[in-house]
GROMACS .gro file of N, CA and C in nm:
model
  213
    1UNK      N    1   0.083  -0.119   0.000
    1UNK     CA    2   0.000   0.000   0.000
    1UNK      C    3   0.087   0.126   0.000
    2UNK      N    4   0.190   0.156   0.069
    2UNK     CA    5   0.261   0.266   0.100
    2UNK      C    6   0.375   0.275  -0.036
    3UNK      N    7   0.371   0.149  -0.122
    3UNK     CA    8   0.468   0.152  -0.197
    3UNK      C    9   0.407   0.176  -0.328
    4UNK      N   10   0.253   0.194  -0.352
    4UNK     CA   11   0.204   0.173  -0.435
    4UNK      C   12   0.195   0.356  -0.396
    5UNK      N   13   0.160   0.405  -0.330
    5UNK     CA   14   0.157   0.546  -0.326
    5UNK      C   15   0.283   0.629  -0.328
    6UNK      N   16   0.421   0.568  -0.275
    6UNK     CA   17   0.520   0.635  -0.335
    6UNK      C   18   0.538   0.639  -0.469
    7UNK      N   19   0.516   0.505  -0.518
    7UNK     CA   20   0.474   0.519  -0.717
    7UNK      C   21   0.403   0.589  -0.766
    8UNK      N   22   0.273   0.649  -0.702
    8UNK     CA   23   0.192   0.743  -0.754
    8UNK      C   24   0.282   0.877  -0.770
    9UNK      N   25   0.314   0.903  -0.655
    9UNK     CA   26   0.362   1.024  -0.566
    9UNK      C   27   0.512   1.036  -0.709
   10UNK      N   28   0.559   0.968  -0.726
   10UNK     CA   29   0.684   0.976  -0.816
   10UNK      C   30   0.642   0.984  -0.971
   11UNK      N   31   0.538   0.913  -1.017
   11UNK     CA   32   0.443   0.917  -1.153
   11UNK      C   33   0.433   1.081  -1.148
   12UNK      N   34   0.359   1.119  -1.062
   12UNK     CA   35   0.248   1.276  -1.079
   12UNK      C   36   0.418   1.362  -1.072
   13UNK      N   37   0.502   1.347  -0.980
   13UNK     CA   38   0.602   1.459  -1.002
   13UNK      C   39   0.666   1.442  -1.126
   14UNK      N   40   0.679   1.338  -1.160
   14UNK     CA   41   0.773   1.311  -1.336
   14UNK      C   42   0.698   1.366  -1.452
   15UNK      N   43   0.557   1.339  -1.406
   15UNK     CA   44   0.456   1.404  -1.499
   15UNK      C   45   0.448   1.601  -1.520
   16UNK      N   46   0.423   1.617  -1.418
   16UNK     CA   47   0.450   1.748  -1.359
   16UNK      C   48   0.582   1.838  -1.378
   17UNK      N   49   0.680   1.742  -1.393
   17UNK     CA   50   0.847   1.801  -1.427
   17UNK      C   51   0.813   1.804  -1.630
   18UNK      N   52   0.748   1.689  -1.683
   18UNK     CA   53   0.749   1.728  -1.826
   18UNK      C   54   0.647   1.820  -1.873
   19UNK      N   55   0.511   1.854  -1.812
   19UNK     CA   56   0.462   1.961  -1.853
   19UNK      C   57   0.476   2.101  -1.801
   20UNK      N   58   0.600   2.115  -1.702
   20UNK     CA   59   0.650   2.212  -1.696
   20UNK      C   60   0.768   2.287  -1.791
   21UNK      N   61   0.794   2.136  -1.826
   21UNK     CA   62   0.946   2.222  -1.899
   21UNK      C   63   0.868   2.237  -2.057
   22UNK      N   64   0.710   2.155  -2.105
   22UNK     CA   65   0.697   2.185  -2.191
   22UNK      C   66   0.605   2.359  -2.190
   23UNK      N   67   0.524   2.385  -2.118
   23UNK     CA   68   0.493   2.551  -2.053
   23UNK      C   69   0.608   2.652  -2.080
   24UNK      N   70   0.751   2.549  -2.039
   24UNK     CA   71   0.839   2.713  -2.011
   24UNK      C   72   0.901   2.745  -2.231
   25UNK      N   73   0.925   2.608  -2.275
   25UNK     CA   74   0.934   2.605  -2.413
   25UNK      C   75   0.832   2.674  -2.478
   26UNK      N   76   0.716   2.698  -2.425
   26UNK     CA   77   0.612   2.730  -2.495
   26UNK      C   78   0.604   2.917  -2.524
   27UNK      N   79   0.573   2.937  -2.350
   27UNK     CA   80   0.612   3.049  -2.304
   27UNK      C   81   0.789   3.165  -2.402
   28UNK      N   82   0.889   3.068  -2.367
   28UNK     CA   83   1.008   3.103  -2.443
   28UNK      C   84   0.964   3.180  -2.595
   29UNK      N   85   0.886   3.033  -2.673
   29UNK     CA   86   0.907   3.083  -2.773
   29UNK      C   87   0.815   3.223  -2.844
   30UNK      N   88   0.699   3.214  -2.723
   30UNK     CA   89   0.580   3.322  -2.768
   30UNK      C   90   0.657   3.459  -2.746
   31UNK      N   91   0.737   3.461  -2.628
   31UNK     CA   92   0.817   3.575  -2.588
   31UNK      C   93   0.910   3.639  -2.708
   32UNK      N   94   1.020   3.557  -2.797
   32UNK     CA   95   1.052   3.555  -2.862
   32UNK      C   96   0.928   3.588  -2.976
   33UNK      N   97   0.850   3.537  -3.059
   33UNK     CA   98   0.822   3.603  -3.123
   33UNK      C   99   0.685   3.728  -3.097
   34UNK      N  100   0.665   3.794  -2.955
   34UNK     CA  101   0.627   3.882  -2.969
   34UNK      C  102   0.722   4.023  -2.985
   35UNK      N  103   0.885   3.976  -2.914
   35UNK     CA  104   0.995   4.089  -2.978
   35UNK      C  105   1.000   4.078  -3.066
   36UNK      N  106   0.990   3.996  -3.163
   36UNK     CA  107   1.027   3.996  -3.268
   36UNK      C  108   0.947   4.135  -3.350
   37UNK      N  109   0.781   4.096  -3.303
   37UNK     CA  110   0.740   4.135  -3.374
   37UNK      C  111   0.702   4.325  -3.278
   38UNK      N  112   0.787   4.334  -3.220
   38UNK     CA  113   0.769   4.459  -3.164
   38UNK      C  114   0.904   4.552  -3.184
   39UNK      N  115   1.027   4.470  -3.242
   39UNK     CA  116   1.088   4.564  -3.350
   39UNK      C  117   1.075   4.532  -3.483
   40UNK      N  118   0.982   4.485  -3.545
   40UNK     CA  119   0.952   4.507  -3.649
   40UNK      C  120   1.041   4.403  -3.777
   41UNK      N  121   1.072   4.279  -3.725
   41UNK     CA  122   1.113   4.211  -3.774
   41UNK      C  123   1.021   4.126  -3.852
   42UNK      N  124   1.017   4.103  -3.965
   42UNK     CA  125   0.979   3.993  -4.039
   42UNK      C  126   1.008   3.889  -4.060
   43UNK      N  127   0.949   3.797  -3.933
   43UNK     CA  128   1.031   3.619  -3.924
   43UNK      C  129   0.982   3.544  -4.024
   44UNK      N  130   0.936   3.561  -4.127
   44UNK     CA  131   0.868   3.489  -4.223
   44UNK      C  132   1.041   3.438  -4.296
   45UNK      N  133   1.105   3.471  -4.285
   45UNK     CA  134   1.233   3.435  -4.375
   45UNK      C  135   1.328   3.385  -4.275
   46UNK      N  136   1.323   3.383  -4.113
   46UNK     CA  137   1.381   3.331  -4.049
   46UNK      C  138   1.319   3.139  -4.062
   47UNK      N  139   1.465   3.077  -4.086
   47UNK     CA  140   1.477   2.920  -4.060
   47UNK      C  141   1.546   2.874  -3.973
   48UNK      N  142   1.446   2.778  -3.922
   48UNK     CA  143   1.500   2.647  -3.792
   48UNK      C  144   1.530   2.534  -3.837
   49UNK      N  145   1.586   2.557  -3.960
   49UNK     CA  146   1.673   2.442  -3.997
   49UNK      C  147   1.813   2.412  -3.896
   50UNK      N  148   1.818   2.333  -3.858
   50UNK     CA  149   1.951   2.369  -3.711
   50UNK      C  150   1.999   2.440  -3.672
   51UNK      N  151   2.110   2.553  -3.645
   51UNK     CA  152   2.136   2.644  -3.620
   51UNK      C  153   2.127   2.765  -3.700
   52UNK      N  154   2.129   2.732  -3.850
   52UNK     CA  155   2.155   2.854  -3.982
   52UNK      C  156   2.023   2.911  -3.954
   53UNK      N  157   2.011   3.029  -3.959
   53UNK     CA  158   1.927   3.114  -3.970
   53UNK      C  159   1.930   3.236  -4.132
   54UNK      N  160   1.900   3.216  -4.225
   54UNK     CA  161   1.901   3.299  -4.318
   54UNK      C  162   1.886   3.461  -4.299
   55UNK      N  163   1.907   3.520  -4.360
   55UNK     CA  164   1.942   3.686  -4.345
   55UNK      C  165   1.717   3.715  -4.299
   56UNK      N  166   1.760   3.784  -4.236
   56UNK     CA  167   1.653   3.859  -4.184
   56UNK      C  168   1.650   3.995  -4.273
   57UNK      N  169   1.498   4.044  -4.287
   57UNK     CA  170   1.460   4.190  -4.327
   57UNK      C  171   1.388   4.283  -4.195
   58UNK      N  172   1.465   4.397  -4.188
   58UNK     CA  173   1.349   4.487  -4.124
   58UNK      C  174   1.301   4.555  -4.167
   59UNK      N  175   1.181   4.581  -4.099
   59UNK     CA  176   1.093   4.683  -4.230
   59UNK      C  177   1.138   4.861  -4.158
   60UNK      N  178   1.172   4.934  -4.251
   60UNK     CA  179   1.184   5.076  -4.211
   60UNK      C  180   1.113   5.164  -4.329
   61UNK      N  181   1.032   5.249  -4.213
   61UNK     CA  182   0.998   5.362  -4.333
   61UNK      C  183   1.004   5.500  -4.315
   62UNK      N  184   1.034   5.605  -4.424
   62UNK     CA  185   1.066   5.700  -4.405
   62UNK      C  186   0.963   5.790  -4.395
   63UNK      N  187   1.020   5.917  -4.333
   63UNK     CA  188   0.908   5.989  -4.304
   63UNK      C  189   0.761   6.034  -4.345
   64UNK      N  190   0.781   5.996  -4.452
   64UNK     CA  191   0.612   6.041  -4.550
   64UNK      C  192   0.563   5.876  -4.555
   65UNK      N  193   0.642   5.772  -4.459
   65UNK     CA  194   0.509   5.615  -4.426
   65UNK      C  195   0.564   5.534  -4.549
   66UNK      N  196   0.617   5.575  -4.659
   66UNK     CA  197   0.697   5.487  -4.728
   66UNK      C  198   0.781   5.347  -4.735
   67UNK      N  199   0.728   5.240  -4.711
   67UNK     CA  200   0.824   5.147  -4.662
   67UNK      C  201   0.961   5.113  -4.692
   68UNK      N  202   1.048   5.119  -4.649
   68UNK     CA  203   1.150   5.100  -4.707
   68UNK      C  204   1.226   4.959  -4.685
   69UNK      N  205   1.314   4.881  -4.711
   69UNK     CA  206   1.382   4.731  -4.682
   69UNK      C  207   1.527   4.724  -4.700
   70UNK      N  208   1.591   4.710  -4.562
   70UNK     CA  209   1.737   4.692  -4.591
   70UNK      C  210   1.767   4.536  -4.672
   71UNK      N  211   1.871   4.488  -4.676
   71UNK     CA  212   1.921   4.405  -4.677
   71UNK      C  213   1.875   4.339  -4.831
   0.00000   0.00000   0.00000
């Protein structure tokens, strides 16, 4: 009986340890792309192909609202 509830007791924390770390991944990545999108980056051309990330565009525009595009 007492061993069958330390198994519970160890189930619910192992359980509890993977939907935490999947929350904080989740959290991470929304964070990430709400900067993204609060300097004005256009991740549509960013890739998660393993580490390479392809050239990024920001959008800038000049004073009369004109959009303009580096890169």
């Amino acid at each position: 009986n007492m061993t069958l509830t330390v198994l519970k007791i160890s189930h619910l924390e192992q359980l509890n340890s993977k939907i935490f770390a999947w929350l904080s991944n989740i959290f991470s990545r929304l964070k990430i792309e709400h900067l993204i999108k609060q300097i004005g980056i256009s991740y549509a051309q960013i890739s998660h192909k393993g580490t390479t990330i392809s050239p990024i565009r920001r959008r800038v525009h000049d004073k009369r609202g004109v959009r303009l595009t580096n890169g």
